[in-house]
PDB file of C-alpha atoms in Angstrom:
ATOM      1  CA  MET A   1       9.863   7.029 -28.564  1.00 28.00           C
ATOM      2  CA  THR A   2       9.688  10.426 -30.171  1.00 30.00           C
ATOM      3  CA  GLY A   3      11.218  12.561 -27.468  1.00 33.00           C
ATOM      4  CA  THR A   4      11.560  12.989 -23.755  1.00 34.00           C
ATOM      5  CA  GLN A   5       8.978  15.211 -22.113  1.00 38.00           C
ATOM      6  CA  SER A   6      10.894  15.132 -18.834  1.00 45.00           C
ATOM      7  CA  PHE A   7      12.810  12.618 -16.746  1.00 53.00           C
ATOM      8  CA  THR A   8       9.493  11.180 -15.596  1.00 59.00           C
ATOM      9  CA  THR A   9       7.300  11.169 -18.718  1.00 59.00           C
ATOM     10  CA  ALA A  10       7.852  10.360 -22.368  1.00 58.00           C
ATOM     11  CA  GLN A  11       5.732  10.664 -25.488  1.00 55.00           C
ATOM     12  CA  ILE A  12       4.961   7.752 -27.759  1.00 53.00           C
ATOM     13  CA  CYS A  13       2.862   7.438 -30.900  1.00 53.00           C
ATOM     14  CA  THR A  14      -0.159   5.189 -30.511  1.00 52.00           C
ATOM     15  CA  VAL A  15      -3.180   4.172 -32.520  1.00 54.00           C
ATOM     16  CA  ALA A  16      -6.538   4.617 -30.807  1.00 55.00           C
ATOM     17  CA  ALA A  17      -9.186   2.024 -31.689  1.00 56.00           C
ATOM     18  CA  THR A  18     -12.241   4.197 -32.285  1.00 59.00           C
ATOM     19  CA  ALA A  19     -14.741   4.254 -35.149  1.00 64.00           C
ATOM     20  CA  GLU A  20     -11.724   5.197 -37.228  1.00 73.00           C
ATOM     21  CA  ASN A  21      -8.129   4.533 -36.214  1.00 76.00           C
ATOM     22  CA  ILE A  22      -6.584   7.834 -35.173  1.00 78.00           C
ATOM     23  CA  GLN A  23      -2.883   8.287 -34.553  1.00 80.00           C
ATOM     24  CA  GLN A  24      -2.182  10.402 -31.493  1.00 76.00           C
ATOM     25  CA  ARG A  25       0.361  10.954 -28.749  1.00 77.00           C
ATOM     26  CA  ASP A  26       0.185   9.530 -25.270  1.00 71.00           C
ATOM     27  CA  PHE A  27       2.284  10.159 -22.172  1.00 74.00           C
ATOM     28  CA  LEU A  28       3.980   7.229 -20.479  1.00 79.00           C
ATOM     29  CA  ALA A  29       5.820   6.968 -17.195  1.00 79.00           C
ATOM     30  CA  VAL A  30       9.530   6.463 -17.798  1.00 84.00           C
ATOM     31  CA  GLU A  31      11.019   3.254 -16.391  1.00 89.00           C
ATOM     32  CA  GLU A  32      14.803   2.849 -16.325  1.00 91.00           C
ATOM     33  CA  PRO A  33      17.214   0.697 -14.290  1.00 92.00           C
ATOM     34  CA  LEU A  34      19.210   2.315 -11.503  1.00 94.00           C
ATOM     35  CA  GLU A  35      22.310   0.700 -10.058  1.00 94.00           C
ATOM     36  CA  ILE A  36      23.208   1.782  -6.534  1.00 95.00           C
ATOM     37  CA  ARG A  37      26.853   1.523  -5.491  1.00 95.00           C
ATOM     38  CA  LEU A  38      28.667   2.220  -2.242  1.00 95.00           C
ATOM     39  CA  GLY A  39      31.984   4.065  -2.400  1.00 95.00           C
ATOM     40  CA  ILE A  40      34.074   2.639   0.441  1.00 93.00           C
ATOM     41  CA  THR A  41      37.510   4.003   1.428  1.00 92.00           C
ATOM     42  CA  LYS A  42      39.918   2.042   3.596  1.00 88.00           C
ATOM     43  CA  ASN A  43      43.590   2.820   4.209  1.00 88.00           C
ATOM     44  CA  GLY A  44      43.407   5.595   1.632  1.00 86.00           C
ATOM     45  CA  LYS A  45      42.153   3.278  -1.088  1.00 90.00           C
ATOM     46  CA  SER A  46      38.673   3.682  -2.545  1.00 88.00           C
ATOM     47  CA  ASN A  47      36.557   1.094  -4.278  1.00 91.00           C
ATOM     48  CA  GLN A  48      32.954   0.746  -5.307  1.00 93.00           C
ATOM     49  CA  LYS A  49      30.652  -2.074  -4.280  1.00 92.00           C
ATOM     50  CA  ALA A  50      27.505  -2.725  -6.289  1.00 91.00           C
ATOM     51  CA  ILE A  51      24.545  -2.966  -3.911  1.00 90.00           C
ATOM     52  CA  SER A  52      21.315  -3.020  -5.905  1.00 90.00           C
ATOM     53  CA  ILE A  53      19.654  -2.644  -9.273  1.00 92.00           C
ATOM     54  CA  THR A  54      16.098  -1.384  -9.248  1.00 92.00           C
ATOM     55  CA  MET A  55      13.695  -0.352 -11.984  1.00 94.00           C
ATOM     56  CA  ARG A  56      12.662   3.213 -11.217  1.00 93.00           C
ATOM     57  CA  THR A  57      11.253   6.413 -12.648  1.00 91.00           C
ATOM     58  CA  PRO A  58      14.208   8.812 -13.007  1.00 91.00           C
ATOM     59  CA  GLY A  59      14.195  11.773 -10.669  1.00 90.00           C
ATOM     60  CA  SER A  60      15.203  12.063  -7.011  1.00 94.00           C
ATOM     61  CA  ASP A  61      17.806   9.363  -7.648  1.00 96.00           C
ATOM     62  CA  PHE A  62      19.988  10.511  -4.748  1.00 97.00           C
ATOM     63  CA  GLU A  63      17.041  10.362  -2.363  1.00 98.00           C
ATOM     64  CA  LEU A  64      16.168   6.903  -3.668  1.00 98.00           C
ATOM     65  CA  ALA A  65      19.713   5.614  -3.123  1.00 97.00           C
ATOM     66  CA  ALA A  66      19.977   7.094   0.369  1.00 98.00           C
ATOM     67  CA  GLY A  67      16.511   5.903   1.349  1.00 97.00           C
ATOM     68  CA  PHE A  68      17.208   2.393   0.124  1.00 95.00           C
ATOM     69  CA  LEU A  69      20.479   2.148   2.048  1.00 95.00           C
ATOM     70  CA  PHE A  70      18.797   3.441   5.209  1.00 95.00           C
ATOM     71  CA  THR A  71      15.647   1.312   5.062  1.00 92.00           C
ATOM     72  CA  GLU A  72      17.757  -1.774   4.372  1.00 88.00           C
ATOM     73  CA  GLY A  73      19.775  -1.076   7.525  1.00 89.00           C
ATOM     74  CA  ILE A  74      23.058  -0.470   5.704  1.00 91.00           C
ATOM     75  CA  LEU A  75      23.413   3.190   6.706  1.00 95.00           C
ATOM     76  CA  THR A  76      22.208   4.725   9.955  1.00 94.00           C
ATOM     77  CA  SER A  77      23.044   8.427   9.538  1.00 96.00           C
ATOM     78  CA  SER A  78      23.502  10.913   6.712  1.00 97.00           C
ATOM     79  CA  ASP A  79      26.742  11.932   8.465  1.00 97.00           C
ATOM     80  CA  GLN A  80      28.259   8.722   7.098  1.00 97.00           C
ATOM     81  CA  ILE A  81      27.988  10.073   3.534  1.00 98.00           C
ATOM     82  CA  THR A  82      30.543  12.402   1.959  1.00 97.00           C
ATOM     83  CA  TRP A  83      28.540  12.925  -1.212  1.00 95.00           C
ATOM     84  CA  ILE A  84      26.248  11.211  -3.718  1.00 97.00           C
ATOM     85  CA  ARG A  85      26.872  11.361  -7.440  1.00 95.00           C
ATOM     86  CA  HIS A  86      25.823   9.958 -10.768  1.00 95.00           C
ATOM     87  CA  PHE A  87      28.421   7.770 -12.424  1.00 90.00           C
ATOM     88  CA  GLY A  88      29.142   6.548 -15.953  1.00 81.00           C
ATOM     89  CA  ALA A  89      28.219   7.602 -19.439  1.00 72.00           C
ATOM     90  CA  PRO A  90      24.711   8.908 -20.082  1.00 73.00           C
ATOM     91  CA  ILE A  91      22.230   6.740 -21.956  1.00 67.00           C
ATOM     92  CA  LYS A  92      22.001   8.048 -25.522  1.00 60.00           C
ATOM     93  CA  ILE A  93      18.224   7.823 -25.807  1.00 57.00           C
ATOM     94  CA  ASN A  94      17.484  10.308 -23.043  1.00 65.00           C
ATOM     95  CA  GLY A  95      20.724  11.564 -21.527  1.00 69.00           C
ATOM     96  CA  LEU A  96      20.133   9.849 -18.189  1.00 76.00           C
ATOM     97  CA  LYS A  97      22.809   8.298 -16.036  1.00 87.00           C
ATOM     98  CA  ASN A  98      21.609   5.063 -14.491  1.00 92.00           C
ATOM     99  CA  THR A  99      24.257   4.540 -11.805  1.00 95.00           C
ATOM    100  CA  VAL A 100      24.451   6.353  -8.480  1.00 96.00           C
ATOM    101  CA  VAL A 101      27.456   6.124  -6.154  1.00 96.00           C
ATOM    102  CA  VAL A 102      27.044   6.887  -2.460  1.00 97.00           C
ATOM    103  CA  ASP A 103      30.534   7.746  -1.198  1.00 97.00           C
ATOM    104  CA  LEU A 104      31.197   7.158   2.503  1.00 97.00           C
ATOM    105  CA  TYR A 105      33.756   8.790   4.770  1.00 96.00           C
ATOM    106  CA  GLU A 106      36.885   6.785   5.325  1.00 95.00           C
ATOM    107  CA  GLY A 107      36.508   4.582   8.354  1.00 89.00           C
ATOM    108  CA  VAL A 108      32.734   4.234   8.096  1.00 93.00           C
ATOM    109  CA  ASP A 109      32.074   0.572   8.751  1.00 87.00           C
ATOM    110  CA  VAL A 110      29.160  -1.014   6.916  1.00 88.00           C
ATOM    111  CA  ASP A 111      28.037  -4.576   7.458  1.00 78.00           C
ATOM    112  CA  VAL A 112      28.374  -5.995   3.951  1.00 65.00           C
ATOM    113  CA  THR A 113      27.405  -9.456   5.198  1.00 65.00           C
ATOM    114  CA  ARG A 114      23.785  -8.304   5.347  1.00 63.00           C
ATOM    115  CA  LEU A 115      24.037  -7.791   1.594  1.00 57.00           C
ATOM    116  CA  GLU A 116      24.426 -11.530   1.020  1.00 57.00           C
ATOM    117  CA  ARG A 117      21.132 -11.771  -0.795  1.00 50.00           C
ATOM    118  CA  ASN A 118      20.019 -10.920  -4.260  1.00 41.00           C
ATOM    119  CA  PHE A 119      19.265  -7.196  -4.339  1.00 47.00           C
ATOM    120  CA  TYR A 120      17.803  -7.204  -7.823  1.00 45.00           C
ATOM    121  CA  THR A 121      14.397  -5.579  -7.564  1.00 50.00           C
ATOM    122  CA  THR A 122      11.699  -4.779 -10.066  1.00 51.00           C
ATOM    123  CA  SER A 123       9.033  -2.122 -10.175  1.00 53.00           C
ATOM    124  CA  SER A 124       6.464  -4.580  -8.840  1.00 53.00           C
ATOM    125  CA  CYS A 125       8.496  -6.328  -6.141  1.00 56.00           C
ATOM    126  CA  GLY A 126      11.077  -4.837  -3.844  1.00 54.00           C
ATOM    127  CA  VAL A 127      11.745  -7.951  -1.788  1.00 54.00           C
ATOM    128  CA  CYS A 128      12.549 -10.406  -4.570  1.00 51.00           C
ATOM    129  CA  GLY A 129      15.505 -12.517  -3.545  1.00 43.00           C
ATOM    130  CA  LYS A 130      15.281 -11.988   0.197  1.00 50.00           C
ATOM    131  CA  SER A 131      17.133 -14.967   1.627  1.00 45.00           C
ATOM    132  CA  SER A 132      14.856 -15.408   4.624  1.00 44.00           C
ATOM    133  CA  ILE A 133      11.877 -13.849   6.330  1.00 53.00           C
ATOM    134  CA  GLU A 134      14.092 -12.984   9.294  1.00 59.00           C
ATOM    135  CA  SER A 135      16.293 -10.751   7.123  1.00 57.00           C
ATOM    136  CA  LEU A 136      13.335  -8.423   6.609  1.00 57.00           C
ATOM    137  CA  HIS A 137      13.482  -7.362  10.265  1.00 59.00           C
ATOM    138  CA  THR A 138      16.468  -5.138   9.458  1.00 58.00           C
ATOM    139  CA  GLY A 139      16.924  -3.198  12.646  1.00 69.00           C
ATOM    140  CA  VAL A 140      13.240  -2.381  13.082  1.00 79.00           C
ATOM    141  CA  LYS A 141      12.322  -1.159  16.559  1.00 83.00           C
ATOM    142  CA  HIS A 142       8.952  -1.175  18.287  1.00 90.00           C
ATOM    143  CA  ILE A 143       7.109   2.141  17.953  1.00 93.00           C
ATOM    144  CA  SER A 144       6.276   3.470  21.393  1.00 85.00           C
ATOM    145  CA  SER A 145       2.955   5.033  22.342  1.00 79.00           C
ATOM    146  CA  ASN A 146       3.969   8.664  22.814  1.00 77.00           C
ATOM    147  CA  GLY A 147       0.540  10.273  22.777  1.00 81.00           C
ATOM    148  CA  PHE A 148       0.450  10.577  18.977  1.00 86.00           C
ATOM    149  CA  THR A 149      -3.178  10.599  17.749  1.00 91.00           C
ATOM    150  CA  LEU A 150      -5.044  11.718  14.648  1.00 93.00           C
ATOM    151  CA  LYS A 151      -8.664  12.445  13.861  1.00 93.00           C
ATOM    152  CA  ARG A 152     -10.805  10.300  11.589  1.00 94.00           C
ATOM    153  CA  GLY A 153     -11.822  13.302   9.497  1.00 95.00           C
ATOM    154  CA  LEU A 154      -8.178  14.034   8.723  1.00 96.00           C
ATOM    155  CA  ILE A 155      -7.676  10.530   7.356  1.00 96.00           C
ATOM    156  CA  HIS A 156     -10.581  11.012   4.934  1.00 96.00           C
ATOM    157  CA  ARG A 157      -8.925  14.139   3.488  1.00 95.00           C
ATOM    158  CA  LEU A 158      -5.500  12.640   2.791  1.00 95.00           C
ATOM    159  CA  PRO A 159      -6.180  10.847  -0.553  1.00 93.00           C
ATOM    160  CA  ASP A 160      -7.568  14.005  -2.156  1.00 91.00           C
ATOM    161  CA  ILE A 161      -4.535  16.004  -1.055  1.00 92.00           C
ATOM    162  CA  LEU A 162      -2.240  13.309  -2.436  1.00 91.00           C
ATOM    163  CA  ARG A 163      -4.018  13.050  -5.796  1.00 84.00           C
ATOM    164  CA  LYS A 164      -3.860  16.817  -6.339  1.00 84.00           C
ATOM    165  CA  SER A 165      -0.087  16.684  -5.807  1.00 77.00           C
ATOM    166  CA  GLN A 166       0.559  13.794  -8.240  1.00 71.00           C
ATOM    167  CA  ASP A 167       1.652  15.752 -11.312  1.00 67.00           C
ATOM    168  CA  VAL A 168       3.031  12.840 -13.324  1.00 55.00           C
ATOM    169  CA  PHE A 169       0.151  10.502 -12.439  1.00 50.00           C
ATOM    170  CA  GLU A 170      -2.250  13.021 -13.951  1.00 51.00           C
ATOM    171  CA  GLN A 171      -0.375  12.719 -17.261  1.00 54.00           C
ATOM    172  CA  THR A 172       0.301   8.987 -17.304  1.00 50.00           C
ATOM    173  CA  GLY A 173      -1.955   7.209 -14.794  1.00 56.00           C
ATOM    174  CA  GLY A 174       0.949   4.816 -14.262  1.00 62.00           C
ATOM    175  CA  LEU A 175       2.802   5.790 -11.101  1.00 84.00           C
ATOM    176  CA  HIS A 176       2.674   4.947  -7.422  1.00 90.00           C
ATOM    177  CA  ALA A 177       3.033   7.704  -4.845  1.00 93.00           C
ATOM    178  CA  SER A 178       4.081   8.048  -1.221  1.00 96.00           C
ATOM    179  CA  ALA A 179       3.326  11.158   0.797  1.00 96.00           C
ATOM    180  CA  LEU A 180       4.275  12.307   4.273  1.00 98.00           C
ATOM    181  CA  PHE A 181       1.933  14.467   6.361  1.00 97.00           C
ATOM    182  CA  ASP A 182       2.235  16.092   9.764  1.00 96.00           C
ATOM    183  CA  VAL A 183      -0.279  15.456  12.531  1.00 93.00           C
ATOM    184  CA  ASP A 184      -2.455  18.330  11.277  1.00 94.00           C
ATOM    185  CA  GLY A 185      -2.685  16.865   7.779  1.00 94.00           C
ATOM    186  CA  ASN A 186      -0.247  19.273   6.132  1.00 95.00           C
ATOM    187  CA  LEU A 187       1.552  17.688   3.190  1.00 96.00           C
ATOM    188  CA  GLU A 188       5.324  17.760   3.713  1.00 97.00           C
ATOM    189  CA  ILE A 189       6.664  15.713   0.816  1.00 96.00           C
ATOM    190  CA  VAL A 190       5.386  13.502  -2.000  1.00 95.00           C
ATOM    191  CA  ARG A 191       7.299  11.355  -4.472  1.00 95.00           C
ATOM    192  CA  GLU A 192       6.138   9.276  -7.448  1.00 92.00           C
ATOM    193  CA  ASP A 193       7.681   6.202  -9.074  1.00 93.00           C
ATOM    194  CA  VAL A 194       6.758   3.130 -11.098  1.00 91.00           C
ATOM    195  CA  GLY A 195       7.802   1.124  -8.030  1.00 91.00           C
ATOM    196  CA  ARG A 196       5.837   1.627  -4.822  1.00 92.00           C
ATOM    197  CA  HIS A 197       8.935   0.756  -2.779  1.00 94.00           C
ATOM    198  CA  ASN A 198      10.988   3.312  -4.714  1.00 96.00           C
ATOM    199  CA  ALA A 199       8.455   6.083  -4.093  1.00 96.00           C
ATOM    200  CA  LEU A 200       8.706   5.404  -0.362  1.00 98.00           C
ATOM    201  CA  ASP A 201      12.502   5.193  -0.415  1.00 98.00           C
ATOM    202  CA  LYS A 202      12.571   8.616  -2.120  1.00 98.00           C
ATOM    203  CA  VAL A 203      10.399  10.123   0.630  1.00 98.00           C
ATOM    204  CA  ILE A 204      12.388   8.563   3.471  1.00 98.00           C
ATOM    205  CA  GLY A 205      15.667   9.278   1.690  1.00 98.00           C
ATOM    206  CA  ALA A 206      14.874  12.987   1.458  1.00 98.00           C
ATOM    207  CA  LYS A 207      14.194  13.141   5.196  1.00 98.00           C
ATOM    208  CA  PHE A 208      17.243  10.983   5.940  1.00 98.00           C
ATOM    209  CA  LEU A 209      19.549  13.319   4.004  1.00 98.00           C
ATOM    210  CA  ASP A 210      18.055  16.286   5.882  1.00 97.00           C
ATOM    211  CA  GLY A 211      18.819  14.580   9.192  1.00 97.00           C
ATOM    212  CA  ALA A 212      15.092  14.490   9.988  1.00 97.00           C
ATOM    213  CA  VAL A 213      14.678  10.820  10.911  1.00 96.00           C
ATOM    214  CA  PRO A 214      13.148   9.313  12.995  1.00 95.00           C
ATOM    215  CA  LEU A 215       9.735  10.381  11.656  1.00 97.00           C
ATOM    216  CA  SER A 216       7.893   9.543  14.850  1.00 95.00           C
ATOM    217  CA  ASP A 217       5.221  12.249  14.476  1.00 94.00           C
ATOM    218  CA  LYS A 218       4.313  11.762  10.800  1.00 97.00           C
ATOM    219  CA  ILE A 219       1.566  10.077   8.792  1.00 97.00           C
ATOM    220  CA  LEU A 220       2.470   8.128   5.664  1.00 98.00           C
ATOM    221  CA  LEU A 221      -0.027   7.657   2.825  1.00 97.00           C
ATOM    222  CA  VAL A 222       0.648   5.324  -0.100  1.00 96.00           C
ATOM    223  CA  SER A 223      -1.420   5.326  -3.276  1.00 92.00           C
ATOM    224  CA  GLY A 224      -1.721   1.560  -3.712  1.00 90.00           C
ATOM    225  CA  ARG A 225      -1.774  -1.445  -1.449  1.00 94.00           C
ATOM    226  CA  ALA A 226       0.197  -1.762   1.777  1.00 96.00           C
ATOM    227  CA  SER A 227       2.752  -4.513   1.293  1.00 94.00           C
ATOM    228  CA  PHE A 228       5.006  -6.134   3.872  1.00 92.00           C
ATOM    229  CA  GLU A 229       7.975  -4.234   2.502  1.00 91.00           C
ATOM    230  CA  LEU A 230       6.325  -0.820   2.748  1.00 95.00           C
ATOM    231  CA  VAL A 231       5.512  -1.483   6.398  1.00 95.00           C
ATOM    232  CA  GLN A 232       9.093  -2.590   7.016  1.00 92.00           C
ATOM    233  CA  LYS A 233      10.538   0.535   5.382  1.00 94.00           C
ATOM    234  CA  ALA A 234       8.146   2.807   7.279  1.00 96.00           C
ATOM    235  CA  LEU A 235       9.081   1.090  10.551  1.00 95.00           C
ATOM    236  CA  MET A 236      12.767   1.694   9.840  1.00 94.00           C
ATOM    237  CA  ALA A 237      11.950   5.412   9.845  1.00 96.00           C
ATOM    238  CA  SER A 238       9.757   5.006  12.985  1.00 96.00           C
ATOM    239  CA  ILE A 239       6.631   6.216  11.166  1.00 97.00           C
ATOM    240  CA  PRO A 240       3.713   5.462  13.535  1.00 97.00           C
ATOM    241  CA  VAL A 241       0.843   5.565  11.014  1.00 98.00           C
ATOM    242  CA  LEU A 242       0.730   4.053   7.529  1.00 98.00           C
ATOM    243  CA  ALA A 243      -2.452   4.600   5.525  1.00 98.00           C
ATOM    244  CA  ALA A 244      -3.063   3.038   2.118  1.00 97.00           C
ATOM    245  CA  VAL A 245      -5.634   3.699  -0.575  1.00 95.00           C
ATOM    246  CA  GLY A 246      -5.614  -0.050  -1.284  1.00 95.00           C
ATOM    247  CA  ALA A 247      -5.595  -3.218   0.774  1.00 97.00           C
ATOM    248  CA  PRO A 248      -2.860  -4.435   3.113  1.00 96.00           C
ATOM    249  CA  SER A 249      -1.399  -7.905   2.846  1.00 95.00           C
ATOM    250  CA  SER A 250      -1.621 -10.397   5.708  1.00 94.00           C
ATOM    251  CA  LEU A 251       2.115 -10.116   6.392  1.00 92.00           C
ATOM    252  CA  ALA A 252       1.877  -6.312   6.420  1.00 94.00           C
ATOM    253  CA  VAL A 253      -0.786  -6.519   9.125  1.00 96.00           C
ATOM    254  CA  GLU A 254       1.244  -9.019  11.146  1.00 93.00           C
ATOM    255  CA  LEU A 255       4.384  -6.871  11.008  1.00 93.00           C
ATOM    256  CA  ALA A 256       2.516  -3.657  11.870  1.00 96.00           C
ATOM    257  CA  ALA A 257       0.878  -5.356  14.862  1.00 96.00           C
ATOM    258  CA  GLU A 258       4.182  -6.802  16.050  1.00 93.00           C
ATOM    259  CA  PHE A 259       5.954  -3.442  16.074  1.00 95.00           C
ATOM    260  CA  GLY A 260       3.165  -1.143  17.236  1.00 96.00           C
ATOM    261  CA  MET A 261       2.282   0.636  13.986  1.00 97.00           C
ATOM    262  CA  THR A 262      -1.197   1.896  13.109  1.00 98.00           C
ATOM    263  CA  LEU A 263      -2.053   0.371   9.728  1.00 98.00           C
ATOM    264  CA  ILE A 264      -5.059   1.676   7.799  1.00 98.00           C
ATOM    265  CA  GLY A 265      -6.351   0.394   4.464  1.00 98.00           C
ATOM    266  CA  PHE A 266      -8.996   1.216   1.842  1.00 97.00           C
ATOM    267  CA  VAL A 267      -8.809   4.952   2.570  1.00 96.00           C
ATOM    268  CA  ARG A 268     -11.285   6.095  -0.070  1.00 93.00           C
ATOM    269  CA  ASP A 269     -14.946   6.931  -0.605  1.00 91.00           C
ATOM    270  CA  ASP A 270     -15.228   8.396   2.919  1.00 92.00           C
ATOM    271  CA  ARG A 271     -14.345   5.133   4.636  1.00 95.00           C
ATOM    272  CA  PHE A 272     -11.319   3.192   5.816  1.00 97.00           C
ATOM    273  CA  ASN A 273     -10.417   0.040   7.725  1.00 98.00           C
ATOM    274  CA  ILE A 274      -8.143   0.101  10.772  1.00 98.00           C
ATOM    275  CA  TYR A 275      -6.165  -3.148  10.981  1.00 98.00           C
ATOM    276  CA  THR A 276      -3.742  -2.401  13.820  1.00 98.00           C
ATOM    277  CA  GLY A 277      -3.120   0.396  16.312  1.00 96.00           C
ATOM    278  CA  GLU A 278      -6.700   1.634  16.569  1.00 96.00           C
ATOM    279  CA  ALA A 279      -5.908   3.621  19.727  1.00 95.00           C
ATOM    280  CA  ARG A 280      -4.125   6.316  17.682  1.00 96.00           C
ATOM    281  CA  VAL A 281      -7.312   7.155  15.752  1.00 95.00           C
ATOM    282  CA  VAL A 282      -9.712   9.328  17.779  1.00 91.00           C
TER     283      VAL A 282
END
């Protein structure tokens, strides 16, 4: 690695196999581990509890930590948090700090028993180590029919809006993205990451820290497939519509149907499939 372009991209020397081998630079998405810790204070004494290690693209680390703790059902309100901070010595190669501590107010009670499963996650799988399928229903509530609808033409426009906002993807081609839109199709927030679950946690975490959840009048678009875990995280934030550029999994469809979410897949090339919640699309 010859130098850091930013927290999200790095340059590396490569050899291109053409008629003649040519040495040139390419941009890669940065992937680094992030440890998330809870700072818990009881009886005036503070200690840190390691919660998770995830492989992520640096940037929006505080949003990622907050979003993860919320979508896993560990925290319920940003008012429980005193502050969020990086911890430890920076990594020499790029100056990053790969540990985030979420400090809670004294007296905030968190159910650490729900953490009795392996929280090691990778960029390709955010549910590795889940102890049981039941543990994935972490406080998810059924989404009510509150008159929320969206037009088919709006759905067709979303992928183009998302792609134009993916700055790092344009350089690297190696990142997932999650974007939140209002009912009129206005882009509110987009985040990128090597892990699709991390990109979504960053989006939800930003809204969570702003005190803006539940997101019961928003549309979520993800750049890849719709996995079970993405549906679960979106349901935790009460997002009524999840649209994906790629395919949903069978479990994603089952969970969306069970909890009243509209799940849309293959949103590209002026077409899409509605798998659940068709009544919201007019």
